[in-house]
mmCIF file of C-alpha atoms and ligand atoms in Angstrom:
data_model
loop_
_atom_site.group_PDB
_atom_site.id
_atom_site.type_symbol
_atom_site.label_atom_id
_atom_site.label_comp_id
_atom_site.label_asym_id
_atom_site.label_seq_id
_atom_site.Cartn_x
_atom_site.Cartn_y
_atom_site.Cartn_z
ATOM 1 C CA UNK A 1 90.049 -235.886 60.388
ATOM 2 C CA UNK A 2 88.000 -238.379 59.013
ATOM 3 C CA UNK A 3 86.419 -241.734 60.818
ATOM 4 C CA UNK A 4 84.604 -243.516 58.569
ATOM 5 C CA UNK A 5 81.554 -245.841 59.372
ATOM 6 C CA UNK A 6 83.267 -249.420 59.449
ATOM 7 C CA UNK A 7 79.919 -250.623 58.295
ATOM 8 C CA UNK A 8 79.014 -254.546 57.389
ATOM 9 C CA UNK A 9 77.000 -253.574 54.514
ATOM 10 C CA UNK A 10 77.275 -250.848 52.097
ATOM 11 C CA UNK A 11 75.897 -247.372 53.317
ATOM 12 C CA UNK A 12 75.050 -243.884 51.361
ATOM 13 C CA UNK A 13 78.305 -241.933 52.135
ATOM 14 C CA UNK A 14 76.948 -238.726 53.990
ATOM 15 C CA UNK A 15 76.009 -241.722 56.869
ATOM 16 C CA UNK A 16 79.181 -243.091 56.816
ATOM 17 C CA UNK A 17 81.169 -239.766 57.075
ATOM 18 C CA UNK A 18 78.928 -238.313 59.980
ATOM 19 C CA UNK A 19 80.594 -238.339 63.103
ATOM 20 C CA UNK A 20 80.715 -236.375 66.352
ATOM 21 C CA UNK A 21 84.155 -234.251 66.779
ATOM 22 C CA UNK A 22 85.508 -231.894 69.148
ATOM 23 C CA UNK A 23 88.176 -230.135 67.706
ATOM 24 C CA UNK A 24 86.126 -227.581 65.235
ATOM 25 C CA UNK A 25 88.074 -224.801 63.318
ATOM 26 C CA UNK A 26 87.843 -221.415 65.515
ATOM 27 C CA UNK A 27 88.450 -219.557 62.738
ATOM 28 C CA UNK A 28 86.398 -220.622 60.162
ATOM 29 C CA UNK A 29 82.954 -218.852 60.404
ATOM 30 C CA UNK A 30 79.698 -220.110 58.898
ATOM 31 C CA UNK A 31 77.677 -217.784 56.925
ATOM 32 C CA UNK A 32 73.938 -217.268 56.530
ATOM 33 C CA UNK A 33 73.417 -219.148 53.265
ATOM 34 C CA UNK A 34 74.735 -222.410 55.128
ATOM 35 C CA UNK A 35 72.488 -221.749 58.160
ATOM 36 C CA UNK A 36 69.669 -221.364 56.393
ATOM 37 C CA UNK A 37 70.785 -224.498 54.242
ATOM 38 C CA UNK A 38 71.101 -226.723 57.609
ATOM 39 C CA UNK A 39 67.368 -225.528 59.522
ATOM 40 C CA UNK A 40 65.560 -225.682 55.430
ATOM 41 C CA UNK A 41 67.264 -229.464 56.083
ATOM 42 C CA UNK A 42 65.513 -229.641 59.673
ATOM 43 C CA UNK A 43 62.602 -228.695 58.316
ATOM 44 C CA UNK A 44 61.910 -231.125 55.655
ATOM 45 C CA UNK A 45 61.980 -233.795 58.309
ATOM 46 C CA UNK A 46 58.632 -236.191 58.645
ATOM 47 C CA UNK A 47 56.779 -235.275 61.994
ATOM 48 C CA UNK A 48 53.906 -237.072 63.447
ATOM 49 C CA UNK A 49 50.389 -235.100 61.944
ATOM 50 C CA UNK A 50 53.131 -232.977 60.492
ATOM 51 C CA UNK A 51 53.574 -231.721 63.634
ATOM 52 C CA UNK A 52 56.690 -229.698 63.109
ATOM 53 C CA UNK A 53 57.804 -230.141 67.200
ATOM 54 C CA UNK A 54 61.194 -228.768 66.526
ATOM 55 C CA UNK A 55 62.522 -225.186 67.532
ATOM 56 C CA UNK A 56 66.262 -224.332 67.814
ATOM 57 C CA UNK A 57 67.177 -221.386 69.644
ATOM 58 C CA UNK A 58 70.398 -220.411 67.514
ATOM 59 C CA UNK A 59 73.984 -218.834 68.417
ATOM 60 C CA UNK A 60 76.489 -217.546 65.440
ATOM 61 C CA UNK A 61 79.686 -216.687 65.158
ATOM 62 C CA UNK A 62 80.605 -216.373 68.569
ATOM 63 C CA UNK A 63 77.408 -214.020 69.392
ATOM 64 C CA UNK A 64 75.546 -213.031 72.509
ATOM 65 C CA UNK A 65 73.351 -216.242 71.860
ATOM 66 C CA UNK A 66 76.298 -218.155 71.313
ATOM 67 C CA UNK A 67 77.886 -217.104 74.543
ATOM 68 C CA UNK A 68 74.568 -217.882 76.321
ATOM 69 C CA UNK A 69 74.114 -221.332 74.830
ATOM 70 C CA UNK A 70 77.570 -221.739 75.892
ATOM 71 C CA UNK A 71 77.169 -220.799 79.539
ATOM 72 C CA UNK A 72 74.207 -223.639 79.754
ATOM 73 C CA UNK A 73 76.619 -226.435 78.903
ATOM 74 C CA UNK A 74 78.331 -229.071 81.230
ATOM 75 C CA UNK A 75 81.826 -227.980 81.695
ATOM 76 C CA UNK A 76 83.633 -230.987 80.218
ATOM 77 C CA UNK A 77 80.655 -230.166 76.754
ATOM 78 C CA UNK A 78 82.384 -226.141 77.066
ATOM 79 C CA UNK A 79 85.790 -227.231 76.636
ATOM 80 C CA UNK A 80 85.441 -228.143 73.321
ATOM 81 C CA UNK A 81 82.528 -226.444 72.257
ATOM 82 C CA UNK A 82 83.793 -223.253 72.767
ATOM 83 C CA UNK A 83 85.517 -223.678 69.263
ATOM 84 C CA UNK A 84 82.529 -224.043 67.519
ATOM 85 C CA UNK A 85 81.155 -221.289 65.555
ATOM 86 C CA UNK A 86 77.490 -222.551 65.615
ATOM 87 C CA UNK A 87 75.860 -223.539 69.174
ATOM 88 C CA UNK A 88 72.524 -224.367 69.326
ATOM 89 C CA UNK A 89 69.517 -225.772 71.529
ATOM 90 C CA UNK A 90 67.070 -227.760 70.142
ATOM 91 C CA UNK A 91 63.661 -227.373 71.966
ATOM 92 C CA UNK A 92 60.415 -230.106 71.346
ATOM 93 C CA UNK A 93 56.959 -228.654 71.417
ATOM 94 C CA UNK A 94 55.096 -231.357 73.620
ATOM 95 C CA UNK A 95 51.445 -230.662 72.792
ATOM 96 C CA UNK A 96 49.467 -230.773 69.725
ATOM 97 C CA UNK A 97 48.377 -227.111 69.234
ATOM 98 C CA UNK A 98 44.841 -227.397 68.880
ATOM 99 C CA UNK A 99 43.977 -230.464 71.205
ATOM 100 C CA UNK A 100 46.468 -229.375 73.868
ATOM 101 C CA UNK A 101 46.744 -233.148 74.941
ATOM 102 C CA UNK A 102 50.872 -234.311 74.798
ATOM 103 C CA UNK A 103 52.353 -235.621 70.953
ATOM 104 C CA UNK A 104 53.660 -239.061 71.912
ATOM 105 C CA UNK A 105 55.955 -238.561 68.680
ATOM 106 C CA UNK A 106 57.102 -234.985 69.422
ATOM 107 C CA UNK A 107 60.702 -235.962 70.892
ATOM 108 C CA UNK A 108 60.758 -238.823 68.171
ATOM 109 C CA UNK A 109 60.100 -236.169 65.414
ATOM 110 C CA UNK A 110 62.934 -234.173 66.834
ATOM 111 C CA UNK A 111 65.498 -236.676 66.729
ATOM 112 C CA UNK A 112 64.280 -236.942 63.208
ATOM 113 C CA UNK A 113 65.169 -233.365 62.174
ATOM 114 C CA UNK A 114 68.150 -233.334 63.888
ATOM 115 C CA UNK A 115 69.543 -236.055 61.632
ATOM 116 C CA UNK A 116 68.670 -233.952 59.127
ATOM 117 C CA UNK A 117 71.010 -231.117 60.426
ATOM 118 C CA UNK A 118 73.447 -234.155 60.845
ATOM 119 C CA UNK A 119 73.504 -235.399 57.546
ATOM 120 C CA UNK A 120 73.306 -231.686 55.879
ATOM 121 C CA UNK A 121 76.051 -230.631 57.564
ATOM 122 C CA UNK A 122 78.643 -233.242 56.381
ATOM 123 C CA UNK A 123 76.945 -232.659 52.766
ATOM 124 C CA UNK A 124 78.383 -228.948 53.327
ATOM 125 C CA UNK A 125 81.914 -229.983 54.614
ATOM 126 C CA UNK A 126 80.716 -228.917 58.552
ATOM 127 C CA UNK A 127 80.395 -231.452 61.155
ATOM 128 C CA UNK A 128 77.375 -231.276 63.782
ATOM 129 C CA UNK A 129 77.828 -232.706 67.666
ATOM 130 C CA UNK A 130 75.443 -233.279 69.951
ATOM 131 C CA UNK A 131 75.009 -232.988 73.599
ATOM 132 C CA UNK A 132 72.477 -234.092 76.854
ATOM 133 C CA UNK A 133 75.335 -232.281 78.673
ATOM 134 C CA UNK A 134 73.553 -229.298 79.302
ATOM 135 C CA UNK A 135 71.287 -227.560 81.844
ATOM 136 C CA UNK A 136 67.391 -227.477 80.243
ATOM 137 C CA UNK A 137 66.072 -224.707 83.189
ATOM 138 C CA UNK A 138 68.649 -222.573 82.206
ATOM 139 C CA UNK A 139 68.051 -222.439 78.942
ATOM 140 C CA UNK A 140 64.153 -221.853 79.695
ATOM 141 C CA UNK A 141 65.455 -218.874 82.201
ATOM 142 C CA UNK A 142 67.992 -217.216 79.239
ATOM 143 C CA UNK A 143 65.871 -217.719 76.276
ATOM 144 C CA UNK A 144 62.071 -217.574 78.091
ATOM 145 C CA UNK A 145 61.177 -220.867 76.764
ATOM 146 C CA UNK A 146 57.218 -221.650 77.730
ATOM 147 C CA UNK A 147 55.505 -224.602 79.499
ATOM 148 C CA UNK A 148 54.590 -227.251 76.662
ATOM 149 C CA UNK A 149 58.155 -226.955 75.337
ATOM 150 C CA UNK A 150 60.949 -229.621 76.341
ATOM 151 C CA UNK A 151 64.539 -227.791 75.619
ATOM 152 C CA UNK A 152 65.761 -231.477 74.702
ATOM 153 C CA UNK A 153 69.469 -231.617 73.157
ATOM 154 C CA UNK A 154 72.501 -228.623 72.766
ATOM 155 C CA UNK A 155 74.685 -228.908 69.583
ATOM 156 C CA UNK A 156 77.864 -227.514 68.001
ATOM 157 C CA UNK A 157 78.236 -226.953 64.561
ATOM 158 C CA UNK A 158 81.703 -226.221 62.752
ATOM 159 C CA UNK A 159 83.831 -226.921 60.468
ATOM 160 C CA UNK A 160 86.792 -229.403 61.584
ATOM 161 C CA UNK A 161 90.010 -228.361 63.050
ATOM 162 C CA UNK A 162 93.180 -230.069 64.088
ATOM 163 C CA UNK A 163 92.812 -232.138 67.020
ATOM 164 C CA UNK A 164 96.430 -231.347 68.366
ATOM 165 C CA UNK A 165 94.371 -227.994 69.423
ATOM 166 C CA UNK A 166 92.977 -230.622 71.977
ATOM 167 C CA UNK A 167 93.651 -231.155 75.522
ATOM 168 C CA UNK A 168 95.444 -234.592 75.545
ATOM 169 C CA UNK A 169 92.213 -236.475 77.099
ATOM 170 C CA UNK A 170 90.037 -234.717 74.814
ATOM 171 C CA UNK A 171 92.689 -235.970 71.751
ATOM 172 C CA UNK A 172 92.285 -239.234 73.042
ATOM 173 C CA UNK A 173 88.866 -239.667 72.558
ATOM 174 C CA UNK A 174 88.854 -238.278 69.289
ATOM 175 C CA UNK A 175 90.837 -241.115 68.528
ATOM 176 C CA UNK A 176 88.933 -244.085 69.713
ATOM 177 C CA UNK A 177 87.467 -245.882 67.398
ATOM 178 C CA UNK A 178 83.642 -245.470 66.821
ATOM 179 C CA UNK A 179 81.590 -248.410 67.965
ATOM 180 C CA UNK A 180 78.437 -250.263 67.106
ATOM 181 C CA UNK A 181 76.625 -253.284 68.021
ATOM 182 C CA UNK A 182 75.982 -255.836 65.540
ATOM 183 C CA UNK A 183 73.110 -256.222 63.419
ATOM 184 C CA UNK A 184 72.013 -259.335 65.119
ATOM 185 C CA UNK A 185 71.451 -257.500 68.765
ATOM 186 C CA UNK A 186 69.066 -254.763 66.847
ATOM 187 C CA UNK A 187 66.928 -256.193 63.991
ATOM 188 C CA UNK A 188 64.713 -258.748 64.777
ATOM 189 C CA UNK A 189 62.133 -261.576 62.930
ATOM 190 C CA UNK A 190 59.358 -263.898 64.277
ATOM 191 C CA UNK A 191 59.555 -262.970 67.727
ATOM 192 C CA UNK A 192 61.985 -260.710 70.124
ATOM 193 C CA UNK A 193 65.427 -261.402 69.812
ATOM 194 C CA UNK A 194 65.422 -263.501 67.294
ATOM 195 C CA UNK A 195 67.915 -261.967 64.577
ATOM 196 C CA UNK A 196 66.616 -261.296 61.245
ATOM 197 C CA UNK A 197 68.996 -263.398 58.666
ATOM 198 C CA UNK A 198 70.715 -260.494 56.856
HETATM 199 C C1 FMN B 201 71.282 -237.079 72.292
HETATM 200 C C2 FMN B 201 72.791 -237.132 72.324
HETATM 201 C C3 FMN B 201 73.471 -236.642 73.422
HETATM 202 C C4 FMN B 201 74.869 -236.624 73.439
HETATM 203 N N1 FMN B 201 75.526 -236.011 74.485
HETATM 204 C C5 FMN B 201 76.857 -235.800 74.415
HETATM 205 C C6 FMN B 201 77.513 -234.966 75.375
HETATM 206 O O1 FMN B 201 76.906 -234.384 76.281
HETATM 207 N N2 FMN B 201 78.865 -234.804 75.254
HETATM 208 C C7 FMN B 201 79.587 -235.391 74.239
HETATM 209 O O2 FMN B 201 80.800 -235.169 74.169
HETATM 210 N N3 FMN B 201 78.979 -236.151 73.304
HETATM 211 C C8 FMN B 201 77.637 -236.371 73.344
HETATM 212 N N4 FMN B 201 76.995 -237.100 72.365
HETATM 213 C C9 FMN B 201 77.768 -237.720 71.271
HETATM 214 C C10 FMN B 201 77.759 -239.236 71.390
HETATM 215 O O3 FMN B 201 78.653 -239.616 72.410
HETATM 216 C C11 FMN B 201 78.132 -239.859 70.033
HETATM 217 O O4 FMN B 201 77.121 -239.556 69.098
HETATM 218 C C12 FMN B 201 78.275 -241.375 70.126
HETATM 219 O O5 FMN B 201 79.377 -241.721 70.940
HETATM 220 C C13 FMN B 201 78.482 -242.016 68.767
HETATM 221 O O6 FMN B 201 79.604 -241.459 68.130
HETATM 222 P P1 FMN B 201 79.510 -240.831 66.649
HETATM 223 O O7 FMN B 201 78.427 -239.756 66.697
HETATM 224 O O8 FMN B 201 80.869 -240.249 66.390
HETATM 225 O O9 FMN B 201 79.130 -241.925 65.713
HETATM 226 C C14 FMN B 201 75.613 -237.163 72.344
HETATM 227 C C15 FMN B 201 74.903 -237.674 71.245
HETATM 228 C C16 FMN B 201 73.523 -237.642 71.217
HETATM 229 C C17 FMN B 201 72.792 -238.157 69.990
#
């Protein structure tokens, strides 16, 4: 299913394709070359200092990591994301390594590379959906993450399925139409609030 951007001005296509789905195709399995593909794509991002902050803890194909990223997720996030072949968590390093004082930029540099993964995917025909549905101490107590790192986002990878595989409420929101607020409430000129002409 596609749901196009309805965007005001004209957009590079991989942005207006990208959107977050539930219904991913159980049966269609991703392999290693289009892994690697979607972390290379994560890590190419920009970072503060070139940083790097980003570490994913990854499960595939329905493996033990997979069924343990699964088990820290939010019920109503495990409904759907069972489906999907590709669960990850995406962890922030907080600290600059040498200075051991916090990176201001570290959870902005994530949210960077994860776009990345975003935008990759849909390049490769796989969609990518996020979550803040999950439980962060859990995931340090499964995967022994350390102090100084900030398990900050889950996501499900796949490649899309047929929505009538949905629970009806689930269905339903697949359907609604995605929403965004105008340009004038977000880019500004001259002084706060004041929309930029465009
Ligand atoms: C950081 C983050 C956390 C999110 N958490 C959840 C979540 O827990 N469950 C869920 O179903 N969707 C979640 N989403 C998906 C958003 O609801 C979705 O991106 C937003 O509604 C915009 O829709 P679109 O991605 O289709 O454009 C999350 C997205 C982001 C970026």
């Amino acid at each position: 299913m596609d749901k196009l951007a309805s965007a005001t001005y004209p957009i590079n296509e991989l942005i207006a394709r990208r959107w977050s789905p539930r219904a991913f195709d159980l049966k269609r399995r991703v392999d290693r070359t289009t892994l690697g593909t979607l972390f290379e794509a994560a890590r190419w991002a920009p970072s503060a200092g070139n940083m790097q902050p980003w570490r994913f803890i990854v499960g595939v194909n329905f493996d033990r990591t997979h069924k343990a990223v699964l088990e820290t997720l939010a019920d109503g996030n495990q409904r759907w994301c069972m489906n999907a072949p590709v669960l990850f968590i995406a962890v922030s390093a907080l600290n600059f390594p040498d200075e051991d004082k916090p990176n201001g930029h570290a959870l902005h540099d994530l949210g960077l590379a994860l776009e990345n993964i975003f935008l990759q995917a849909v390049d490769l025909g796989l969609y990518c959906h996020l979550m803040a549905g999950f439980d962060p101490e859990k995931v340090r107590q499964s995967f022994g993450v350390p102090e100084g790192y900030q398990p900050m986002t889950a996501g499900a990878v796949g490649y899309p399925g047929n929505i009538n595989d949905l629970s009806e409420s689930l269905r339903e929101r697949e359907l609604q139409p995605r929403k965004r607020r105008p340009l004038k409430e977000l880019v500004f000129t001259g002084s706060w609030e004041n929309p930029l002409d465009i």
